[in-house]
Short mmCIF file of C-alpha atoms in Angstrom, two decimals:
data_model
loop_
_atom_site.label_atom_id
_atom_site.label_comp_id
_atom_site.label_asym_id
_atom_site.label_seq_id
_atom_site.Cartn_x
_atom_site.Cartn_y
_atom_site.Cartn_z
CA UNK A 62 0.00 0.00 0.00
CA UNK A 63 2.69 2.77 0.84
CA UNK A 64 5.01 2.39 -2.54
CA UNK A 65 1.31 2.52 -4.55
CA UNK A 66 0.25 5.36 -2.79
CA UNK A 67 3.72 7.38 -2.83
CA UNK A 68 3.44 6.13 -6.56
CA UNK A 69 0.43 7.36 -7.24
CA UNK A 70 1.07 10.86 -5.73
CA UNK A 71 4.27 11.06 -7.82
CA UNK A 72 2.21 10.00 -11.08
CA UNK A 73 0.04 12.72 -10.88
CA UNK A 74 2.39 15.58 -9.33
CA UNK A 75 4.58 14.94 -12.35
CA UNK A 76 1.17 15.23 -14.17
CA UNK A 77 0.33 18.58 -13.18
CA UNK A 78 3.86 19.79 -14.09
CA UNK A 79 2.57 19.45 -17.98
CA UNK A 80 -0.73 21.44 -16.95
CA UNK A 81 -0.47 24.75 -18.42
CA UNK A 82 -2.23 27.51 -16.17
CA UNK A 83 -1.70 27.36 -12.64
CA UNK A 84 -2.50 29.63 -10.20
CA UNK A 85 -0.32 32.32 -10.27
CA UNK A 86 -0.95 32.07 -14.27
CA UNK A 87 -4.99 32.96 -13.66
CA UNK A 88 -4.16 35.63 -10.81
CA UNK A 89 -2.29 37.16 -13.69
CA UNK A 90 -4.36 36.62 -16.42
CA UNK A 91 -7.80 37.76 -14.76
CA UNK A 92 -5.66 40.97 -14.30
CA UNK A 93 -4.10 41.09 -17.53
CA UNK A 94 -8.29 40.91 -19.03
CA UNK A 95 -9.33 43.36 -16.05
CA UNK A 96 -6.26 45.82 -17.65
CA UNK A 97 -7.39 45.09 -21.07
CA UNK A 98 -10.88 46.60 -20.50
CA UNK A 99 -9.91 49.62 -19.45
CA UNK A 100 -7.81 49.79 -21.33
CA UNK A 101 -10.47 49.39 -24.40
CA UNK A 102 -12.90 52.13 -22.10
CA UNK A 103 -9.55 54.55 -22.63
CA UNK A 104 -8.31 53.35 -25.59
CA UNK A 105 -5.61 52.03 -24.81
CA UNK A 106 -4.00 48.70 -26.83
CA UNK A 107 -3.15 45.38 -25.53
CA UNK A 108 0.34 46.27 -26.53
CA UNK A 109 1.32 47.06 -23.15
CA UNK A 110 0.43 43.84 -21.59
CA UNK A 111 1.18 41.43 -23.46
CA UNK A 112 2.86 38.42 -21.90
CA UNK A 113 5.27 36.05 -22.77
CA UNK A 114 5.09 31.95 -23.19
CA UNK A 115 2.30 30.41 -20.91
CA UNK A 116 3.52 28.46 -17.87
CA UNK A 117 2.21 25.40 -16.25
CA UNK A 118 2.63 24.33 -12.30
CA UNK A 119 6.26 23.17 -12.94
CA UNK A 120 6.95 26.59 -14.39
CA UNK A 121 5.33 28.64 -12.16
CA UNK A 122 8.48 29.15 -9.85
CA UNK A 123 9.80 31.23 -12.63
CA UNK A 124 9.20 34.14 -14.18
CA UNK A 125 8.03 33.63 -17.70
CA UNK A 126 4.56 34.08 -17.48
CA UNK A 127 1.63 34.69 -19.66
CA UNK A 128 -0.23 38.53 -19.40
CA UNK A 129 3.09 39.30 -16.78
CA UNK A 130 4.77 41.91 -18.88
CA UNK A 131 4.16 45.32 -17.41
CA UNK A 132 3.36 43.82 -13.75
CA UNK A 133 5.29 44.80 -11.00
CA UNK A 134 7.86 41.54 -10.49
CA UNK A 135 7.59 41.97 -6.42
CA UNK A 136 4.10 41.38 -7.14
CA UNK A 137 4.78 38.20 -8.55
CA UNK A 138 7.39 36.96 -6.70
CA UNK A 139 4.96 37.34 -3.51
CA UNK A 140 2.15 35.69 -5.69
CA UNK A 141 4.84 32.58 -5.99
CA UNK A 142 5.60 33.02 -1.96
CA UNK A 143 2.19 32.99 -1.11
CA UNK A 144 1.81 29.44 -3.47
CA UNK A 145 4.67 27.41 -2.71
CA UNK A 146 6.28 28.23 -5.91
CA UNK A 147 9.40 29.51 -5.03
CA UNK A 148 10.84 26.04 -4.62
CA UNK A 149 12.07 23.65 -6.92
CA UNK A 150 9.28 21.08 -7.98
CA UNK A 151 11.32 18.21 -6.30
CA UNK A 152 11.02 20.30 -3.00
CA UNK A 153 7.61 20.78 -3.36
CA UNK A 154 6.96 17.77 -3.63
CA UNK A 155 9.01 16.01 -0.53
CA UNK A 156 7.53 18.83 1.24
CA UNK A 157 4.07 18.06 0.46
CA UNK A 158 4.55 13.95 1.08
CA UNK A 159 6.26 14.89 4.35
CA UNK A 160 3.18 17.23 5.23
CA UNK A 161 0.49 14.33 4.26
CA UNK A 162 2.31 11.67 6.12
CA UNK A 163 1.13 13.54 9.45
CA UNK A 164 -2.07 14.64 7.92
CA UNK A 165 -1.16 18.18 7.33
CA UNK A 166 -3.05 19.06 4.12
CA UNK A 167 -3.29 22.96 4.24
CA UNK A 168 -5.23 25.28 3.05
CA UNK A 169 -7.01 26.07 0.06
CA UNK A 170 -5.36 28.46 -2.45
CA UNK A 171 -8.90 30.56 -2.85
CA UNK A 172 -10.60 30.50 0.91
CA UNK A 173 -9.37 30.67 4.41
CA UNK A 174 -10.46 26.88 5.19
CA UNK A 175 -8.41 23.64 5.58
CA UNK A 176 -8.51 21.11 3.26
CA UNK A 177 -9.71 18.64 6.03
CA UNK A 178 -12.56 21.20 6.86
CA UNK A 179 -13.81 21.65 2.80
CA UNK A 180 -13.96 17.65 2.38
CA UNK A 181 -15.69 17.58 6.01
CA UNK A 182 -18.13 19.81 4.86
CA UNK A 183 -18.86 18.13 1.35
CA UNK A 184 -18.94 14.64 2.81
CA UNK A 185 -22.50 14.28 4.20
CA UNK A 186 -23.58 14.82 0.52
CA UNK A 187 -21.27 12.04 -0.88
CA UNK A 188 -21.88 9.53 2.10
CA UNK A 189 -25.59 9.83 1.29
CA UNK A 190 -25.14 8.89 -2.67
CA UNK A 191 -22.51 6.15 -2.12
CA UNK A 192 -23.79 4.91 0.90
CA UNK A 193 -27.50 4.22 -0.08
CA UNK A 194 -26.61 3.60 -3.73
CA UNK A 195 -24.63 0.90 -2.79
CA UNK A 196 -26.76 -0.95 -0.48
CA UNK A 197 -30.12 -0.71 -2.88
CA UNK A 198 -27.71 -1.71 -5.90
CA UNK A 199 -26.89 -4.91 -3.41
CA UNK A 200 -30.30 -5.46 -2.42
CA UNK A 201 -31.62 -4.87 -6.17
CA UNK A 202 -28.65 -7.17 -8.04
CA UNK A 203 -28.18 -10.28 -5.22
CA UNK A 204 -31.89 -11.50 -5.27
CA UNK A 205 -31.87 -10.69 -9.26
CA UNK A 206 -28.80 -12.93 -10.04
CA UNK A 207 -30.05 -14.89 -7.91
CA UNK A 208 -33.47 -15.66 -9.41
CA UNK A 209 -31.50 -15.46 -13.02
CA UNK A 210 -29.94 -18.11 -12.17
CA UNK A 211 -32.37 -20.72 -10.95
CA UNK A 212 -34.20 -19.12 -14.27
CA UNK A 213 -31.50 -19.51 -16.52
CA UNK A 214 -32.84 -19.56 -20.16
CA UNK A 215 -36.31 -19.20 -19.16
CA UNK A 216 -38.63 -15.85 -20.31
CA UNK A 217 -37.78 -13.96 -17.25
CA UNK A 218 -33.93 -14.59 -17.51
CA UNK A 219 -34.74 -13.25 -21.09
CA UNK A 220 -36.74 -10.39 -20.00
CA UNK A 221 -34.63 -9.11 -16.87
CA UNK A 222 -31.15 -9.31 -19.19
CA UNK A 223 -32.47 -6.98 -21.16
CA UNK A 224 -34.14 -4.69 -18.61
CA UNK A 225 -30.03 -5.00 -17.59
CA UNK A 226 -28.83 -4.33 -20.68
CA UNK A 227 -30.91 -1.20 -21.13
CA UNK A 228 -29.54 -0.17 -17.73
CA UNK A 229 -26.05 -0.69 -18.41
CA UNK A 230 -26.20 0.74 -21.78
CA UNK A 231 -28.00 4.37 -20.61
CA UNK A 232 -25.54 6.48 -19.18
CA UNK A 233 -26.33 7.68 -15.66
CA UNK A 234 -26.55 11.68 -16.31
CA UNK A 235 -28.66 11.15 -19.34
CA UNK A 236 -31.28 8.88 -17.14
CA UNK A 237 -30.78 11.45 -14.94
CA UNK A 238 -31.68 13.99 -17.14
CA UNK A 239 -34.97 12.56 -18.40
CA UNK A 240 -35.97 12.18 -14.38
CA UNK A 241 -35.75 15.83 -13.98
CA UNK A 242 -38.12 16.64 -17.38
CA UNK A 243 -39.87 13.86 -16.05
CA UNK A 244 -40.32 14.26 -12.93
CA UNK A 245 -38.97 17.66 -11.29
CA UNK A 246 -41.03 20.18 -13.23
CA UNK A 247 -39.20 20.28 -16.43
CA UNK A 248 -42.10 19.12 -18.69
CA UNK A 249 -44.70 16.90 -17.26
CA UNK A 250 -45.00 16.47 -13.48
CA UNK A 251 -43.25 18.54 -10.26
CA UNK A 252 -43.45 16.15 -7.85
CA UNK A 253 -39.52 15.82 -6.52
CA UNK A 254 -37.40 19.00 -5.83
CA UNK A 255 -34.49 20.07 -7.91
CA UNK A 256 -31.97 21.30 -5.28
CA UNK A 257 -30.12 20.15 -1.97
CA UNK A 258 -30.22 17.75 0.09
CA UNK A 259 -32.76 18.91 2.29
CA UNK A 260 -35.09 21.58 1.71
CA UNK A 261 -34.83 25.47 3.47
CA UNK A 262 -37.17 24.21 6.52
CA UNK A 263 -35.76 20.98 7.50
CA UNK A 264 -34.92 22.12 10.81
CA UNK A 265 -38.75 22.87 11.55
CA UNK A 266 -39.61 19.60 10.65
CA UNK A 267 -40.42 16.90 13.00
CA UNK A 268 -37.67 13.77 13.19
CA UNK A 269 -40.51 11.45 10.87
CA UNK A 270 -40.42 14.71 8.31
CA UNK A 271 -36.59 15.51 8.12
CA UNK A 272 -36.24 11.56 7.32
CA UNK A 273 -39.29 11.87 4.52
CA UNK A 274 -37.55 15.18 3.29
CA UNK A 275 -34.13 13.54 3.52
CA UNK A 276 -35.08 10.55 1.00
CA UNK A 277 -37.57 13.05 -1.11
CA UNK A 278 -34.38 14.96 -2.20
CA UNK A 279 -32.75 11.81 -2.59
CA UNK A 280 -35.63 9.96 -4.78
CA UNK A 281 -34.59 10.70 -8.26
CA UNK A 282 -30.21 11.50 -7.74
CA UNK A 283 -30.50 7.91 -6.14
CA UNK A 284 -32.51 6.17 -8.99
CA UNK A 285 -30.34 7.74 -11.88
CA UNK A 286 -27.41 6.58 -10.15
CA UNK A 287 -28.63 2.77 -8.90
CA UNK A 288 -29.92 2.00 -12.93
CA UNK A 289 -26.21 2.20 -13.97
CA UNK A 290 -24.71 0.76 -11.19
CA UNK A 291 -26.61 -2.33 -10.48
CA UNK A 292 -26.50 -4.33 -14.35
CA UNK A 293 -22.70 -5.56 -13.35
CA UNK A 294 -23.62 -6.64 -9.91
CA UNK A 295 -26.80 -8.38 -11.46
CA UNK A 296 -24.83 -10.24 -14.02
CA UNK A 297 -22.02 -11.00 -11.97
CA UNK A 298 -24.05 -12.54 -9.32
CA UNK A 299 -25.89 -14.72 -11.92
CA UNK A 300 -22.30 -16.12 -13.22
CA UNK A 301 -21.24 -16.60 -9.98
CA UNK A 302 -24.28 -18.75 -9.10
CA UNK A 303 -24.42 -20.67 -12.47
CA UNK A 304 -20.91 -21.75 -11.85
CA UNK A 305 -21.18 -23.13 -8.54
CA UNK A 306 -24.45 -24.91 -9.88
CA UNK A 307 -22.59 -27.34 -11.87
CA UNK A 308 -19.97 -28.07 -9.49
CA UNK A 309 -19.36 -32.06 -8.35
CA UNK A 310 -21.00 -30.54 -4.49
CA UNK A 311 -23.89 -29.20 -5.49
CA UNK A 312 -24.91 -32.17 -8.02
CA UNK A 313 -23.90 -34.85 -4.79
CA UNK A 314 -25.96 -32.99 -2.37
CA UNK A 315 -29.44 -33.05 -4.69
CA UNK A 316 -28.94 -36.74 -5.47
CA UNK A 317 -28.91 -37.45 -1.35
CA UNK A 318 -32.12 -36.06 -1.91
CA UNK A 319 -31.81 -32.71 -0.10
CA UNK A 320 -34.11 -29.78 -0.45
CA UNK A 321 -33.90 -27.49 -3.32
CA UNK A 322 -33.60 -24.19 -0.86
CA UNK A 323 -30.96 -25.66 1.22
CA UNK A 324 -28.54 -26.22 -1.34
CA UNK A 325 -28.74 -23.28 -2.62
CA UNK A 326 -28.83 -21.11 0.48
CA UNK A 327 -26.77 -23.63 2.57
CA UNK A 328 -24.31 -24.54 -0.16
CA UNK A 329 -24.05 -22.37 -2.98
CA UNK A 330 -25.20 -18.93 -1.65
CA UNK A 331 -21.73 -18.81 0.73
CA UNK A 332 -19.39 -20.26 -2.36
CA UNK A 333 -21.27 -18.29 -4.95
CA UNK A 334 -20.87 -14.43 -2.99
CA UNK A 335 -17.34 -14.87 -2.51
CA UNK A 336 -16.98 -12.61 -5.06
CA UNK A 337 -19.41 -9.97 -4.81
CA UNK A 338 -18.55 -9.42 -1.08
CA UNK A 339 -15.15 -9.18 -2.48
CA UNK A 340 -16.41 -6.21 -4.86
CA UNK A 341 -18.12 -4.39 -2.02
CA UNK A 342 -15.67 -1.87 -1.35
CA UNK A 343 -14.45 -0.83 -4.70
CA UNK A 344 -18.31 -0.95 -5.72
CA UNK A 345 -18.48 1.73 -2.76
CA UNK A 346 -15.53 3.90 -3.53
CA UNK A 347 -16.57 3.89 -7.16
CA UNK A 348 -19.77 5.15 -6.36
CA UNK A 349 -18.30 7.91 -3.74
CA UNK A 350 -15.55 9.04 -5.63
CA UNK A 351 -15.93 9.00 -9.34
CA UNK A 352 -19.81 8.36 -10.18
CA UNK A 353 -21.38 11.19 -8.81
CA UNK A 354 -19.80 13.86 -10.57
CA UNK A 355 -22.85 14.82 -12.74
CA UNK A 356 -25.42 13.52 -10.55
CA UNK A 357 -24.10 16.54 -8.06
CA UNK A 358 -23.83 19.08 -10.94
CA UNK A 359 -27.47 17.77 -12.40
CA UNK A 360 -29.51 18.01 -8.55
CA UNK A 361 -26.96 20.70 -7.76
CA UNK A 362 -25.85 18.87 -4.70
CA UNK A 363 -22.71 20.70 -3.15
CA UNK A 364 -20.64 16.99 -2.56
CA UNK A 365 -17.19 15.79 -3.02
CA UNK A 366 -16.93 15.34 -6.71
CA UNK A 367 -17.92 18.99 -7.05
CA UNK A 368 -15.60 20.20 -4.86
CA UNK A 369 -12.89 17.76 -6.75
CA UNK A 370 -13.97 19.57 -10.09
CA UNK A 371 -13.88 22.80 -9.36
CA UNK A 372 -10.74 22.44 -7.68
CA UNK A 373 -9.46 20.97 -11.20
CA UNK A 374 -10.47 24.47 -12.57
CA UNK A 375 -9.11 26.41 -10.50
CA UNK A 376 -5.79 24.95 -9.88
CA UNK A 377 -6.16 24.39 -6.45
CA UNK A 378 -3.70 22.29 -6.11
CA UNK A 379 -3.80 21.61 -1.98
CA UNK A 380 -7.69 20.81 -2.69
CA UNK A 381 -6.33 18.29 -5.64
CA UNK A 382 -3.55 16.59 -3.85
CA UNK A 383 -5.06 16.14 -0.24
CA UNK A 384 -8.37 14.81 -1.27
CA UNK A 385 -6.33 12.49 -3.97
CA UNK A 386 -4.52 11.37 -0.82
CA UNK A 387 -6.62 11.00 1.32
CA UNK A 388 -9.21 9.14 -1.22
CA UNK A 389 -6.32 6.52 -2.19
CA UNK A 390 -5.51 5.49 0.92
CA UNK A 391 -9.18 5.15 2.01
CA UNK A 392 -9.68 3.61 -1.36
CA UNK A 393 -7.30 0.92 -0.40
CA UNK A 394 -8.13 0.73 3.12
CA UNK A 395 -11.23 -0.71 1.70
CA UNK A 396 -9.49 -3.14 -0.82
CA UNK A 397 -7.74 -4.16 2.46
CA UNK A 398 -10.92 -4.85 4.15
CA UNK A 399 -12.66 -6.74 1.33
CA UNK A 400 -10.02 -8.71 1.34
CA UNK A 401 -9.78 -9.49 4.87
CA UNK A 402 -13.81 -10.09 4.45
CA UNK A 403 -13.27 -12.79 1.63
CA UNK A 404 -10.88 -14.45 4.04
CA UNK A 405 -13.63 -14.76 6.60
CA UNK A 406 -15.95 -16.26 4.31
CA UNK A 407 -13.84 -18.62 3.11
CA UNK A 408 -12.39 -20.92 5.16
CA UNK A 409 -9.85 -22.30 2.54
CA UNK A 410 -8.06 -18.97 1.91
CA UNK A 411 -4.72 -18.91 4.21
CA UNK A 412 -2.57 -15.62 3.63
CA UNK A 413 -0.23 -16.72 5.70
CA UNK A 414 0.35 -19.18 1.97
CA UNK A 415 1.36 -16.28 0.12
CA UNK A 416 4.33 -15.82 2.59
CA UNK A 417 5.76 -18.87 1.89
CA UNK A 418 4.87 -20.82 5.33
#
């Protein structure tokens, strides 16, 4: 886990070296365009401020940038100060590693809160979508493989596959999309609110309504995003099932004449969800940290994948880097745990194998 995550933070620092436009590169730009309408009003030319080649975050340390020419160079050298950016890159970055390792993440480049207080903040919103998206895509796609397998080849193994492969193939912003004409007063019917979370008076509600109001927000963000995430699960639970089926076990224990429902639940339901119990977490962090994107943007929900895009935007690179770290190593926290759950499971797994004892 520690040389993937130092690798991964190297990956994408040396990334962001390539990315032209950092932050002192917009300071100076919005007031190279603020300088250019005036000077426009007073007819002036752009002659005057016109900059040299554009820089990206490994060149911002120097001081070749774009709309700099006829700035004040103190200026920018405090604009470099105030970012970091009068280091080397290689300093910045052992500096920054040396930082996360005691979960120091700073602050942001653009507001006077932490890093650690922004992600706090967006969290709740994220928790919510990955959280309950997860469990109704587990408690929608187990009892559907399931019953697609004891089906298999009959009409409603036929029917449900494609119900799945309409699911699968619909991406989740676009479903999302025709739930809000739908649904949330865009053409036809205004039954579920566009924005939030909660609405304005949740705290007058009574405990019953804030929970009603909670999941009435929810209804449609969840349902866009639980259409595209459950057709894997689905599918993967029916293959899982169909191959333990036809294994030597299962045939032995029917022709000893034992129920139908204990085999499967006794014998094949613990060998068959090896593998989606397996899946759980990186089902979960795929649903926290990368599907929700548009969902957030579509119900304007202020959550984590916002907060991850705008920061893209805007070059704010403590934003990018400590919620990169701090997602990878929860990430594989979680890949940890799954696999410490499939060794519970099953029995027949020994770790200690792969060490050579």
């Amino acid at each position: 886990m520690i040389p993937t995550l130092f690798g991964i933070m190297l990956i994408n620092f040396i990334i962001i070296q390539a990315a032209p436009g950092g932050p002192v590169q917009q300071i100076l730009s919005k007031m190279r365009g603020q300088s250019s309408d005036m000077d426009m009003r007073f007819g002036g030319g752009d002659d005057m401020m016109a900059g040299g080649a554009s820089a990206g975050f490994g060149g911002d340390h120097s001081s070749a940038y774009k709309g700099a020419q006829g700035i004040d160079p103190a200026f920018i050298k405090e604009l470099e100060k105030q970012f970091g950016f009068d280091k080397p890159a290689h300093e910045r970055f052992i500096l920054m590693i040396k930082n996360y390792l005691t979960f120091d993440f700073g602050k942001s480049y653009f507001s006077d809160q932490t890093v650690v207080s922004l992600v706090c903040s967006k969290m709740p919103v994220s928790i919510s979508l990955g959280l309950w998206t997860t469990l109704f895509v587990y408690l929608i796609s187990i009892p559907l493989g399931v019953a697609k397998a004891v089906r298999d080849g009959t009409q409603f193994d036929v029917w449900t596959s494609a119900l799945v492969i309409i699911a699968y193939a619909v991406p989740s912003f676009l479903f999302a999309l025709f739930l809000i004409i739908v649904f949330s007063g865009g053409s036809f019917f205004s039954i579920f609110p566009l924005r939030g979370l909660v609405s304005d008076y949740h705290d007058k509600l009574s405990w019953f309504g804030q929970i009603k109001d909670y999941f009435w927000h929810l209804a449609l963000p969840l349902t866009a995003m639980i259409m595209s995430g459950f057709a894997k699960l689905t599918l993967l639970t029916k293959n899982s099932f169909l191959e333990e089926i036809n294994k030597q076990y299962v045939v032995t224990a029917r022709a000893k004449g034992a129920p139908r429902h204990r085999v499967l639940y006794n014998h094949i339901f613990r060998n068959a969800m090896l593998i989606v119990i397996a899946g759980f977490p990186a089902a979960f962090i795929a649903v926290l940290f990368t599907s929700s994107l548009l969902i957030e943007v579509l119900f304007s929900l202020d959550g984590l994948g916002l907060l991850g895009f705008e920061a893209a935007l805007s070059r704010n690179y403590p934003v990018m880097f400590g919620t990169l770290y701090m997602f990878t190593l929860l990430g594989m926290m979680l890949h940890l745990l799954g696999d410490v759950c499939y060794m519970l499971v099953d029995r027949r797994i020994d770790l200690s194998a792969s060490r050579g004892h």
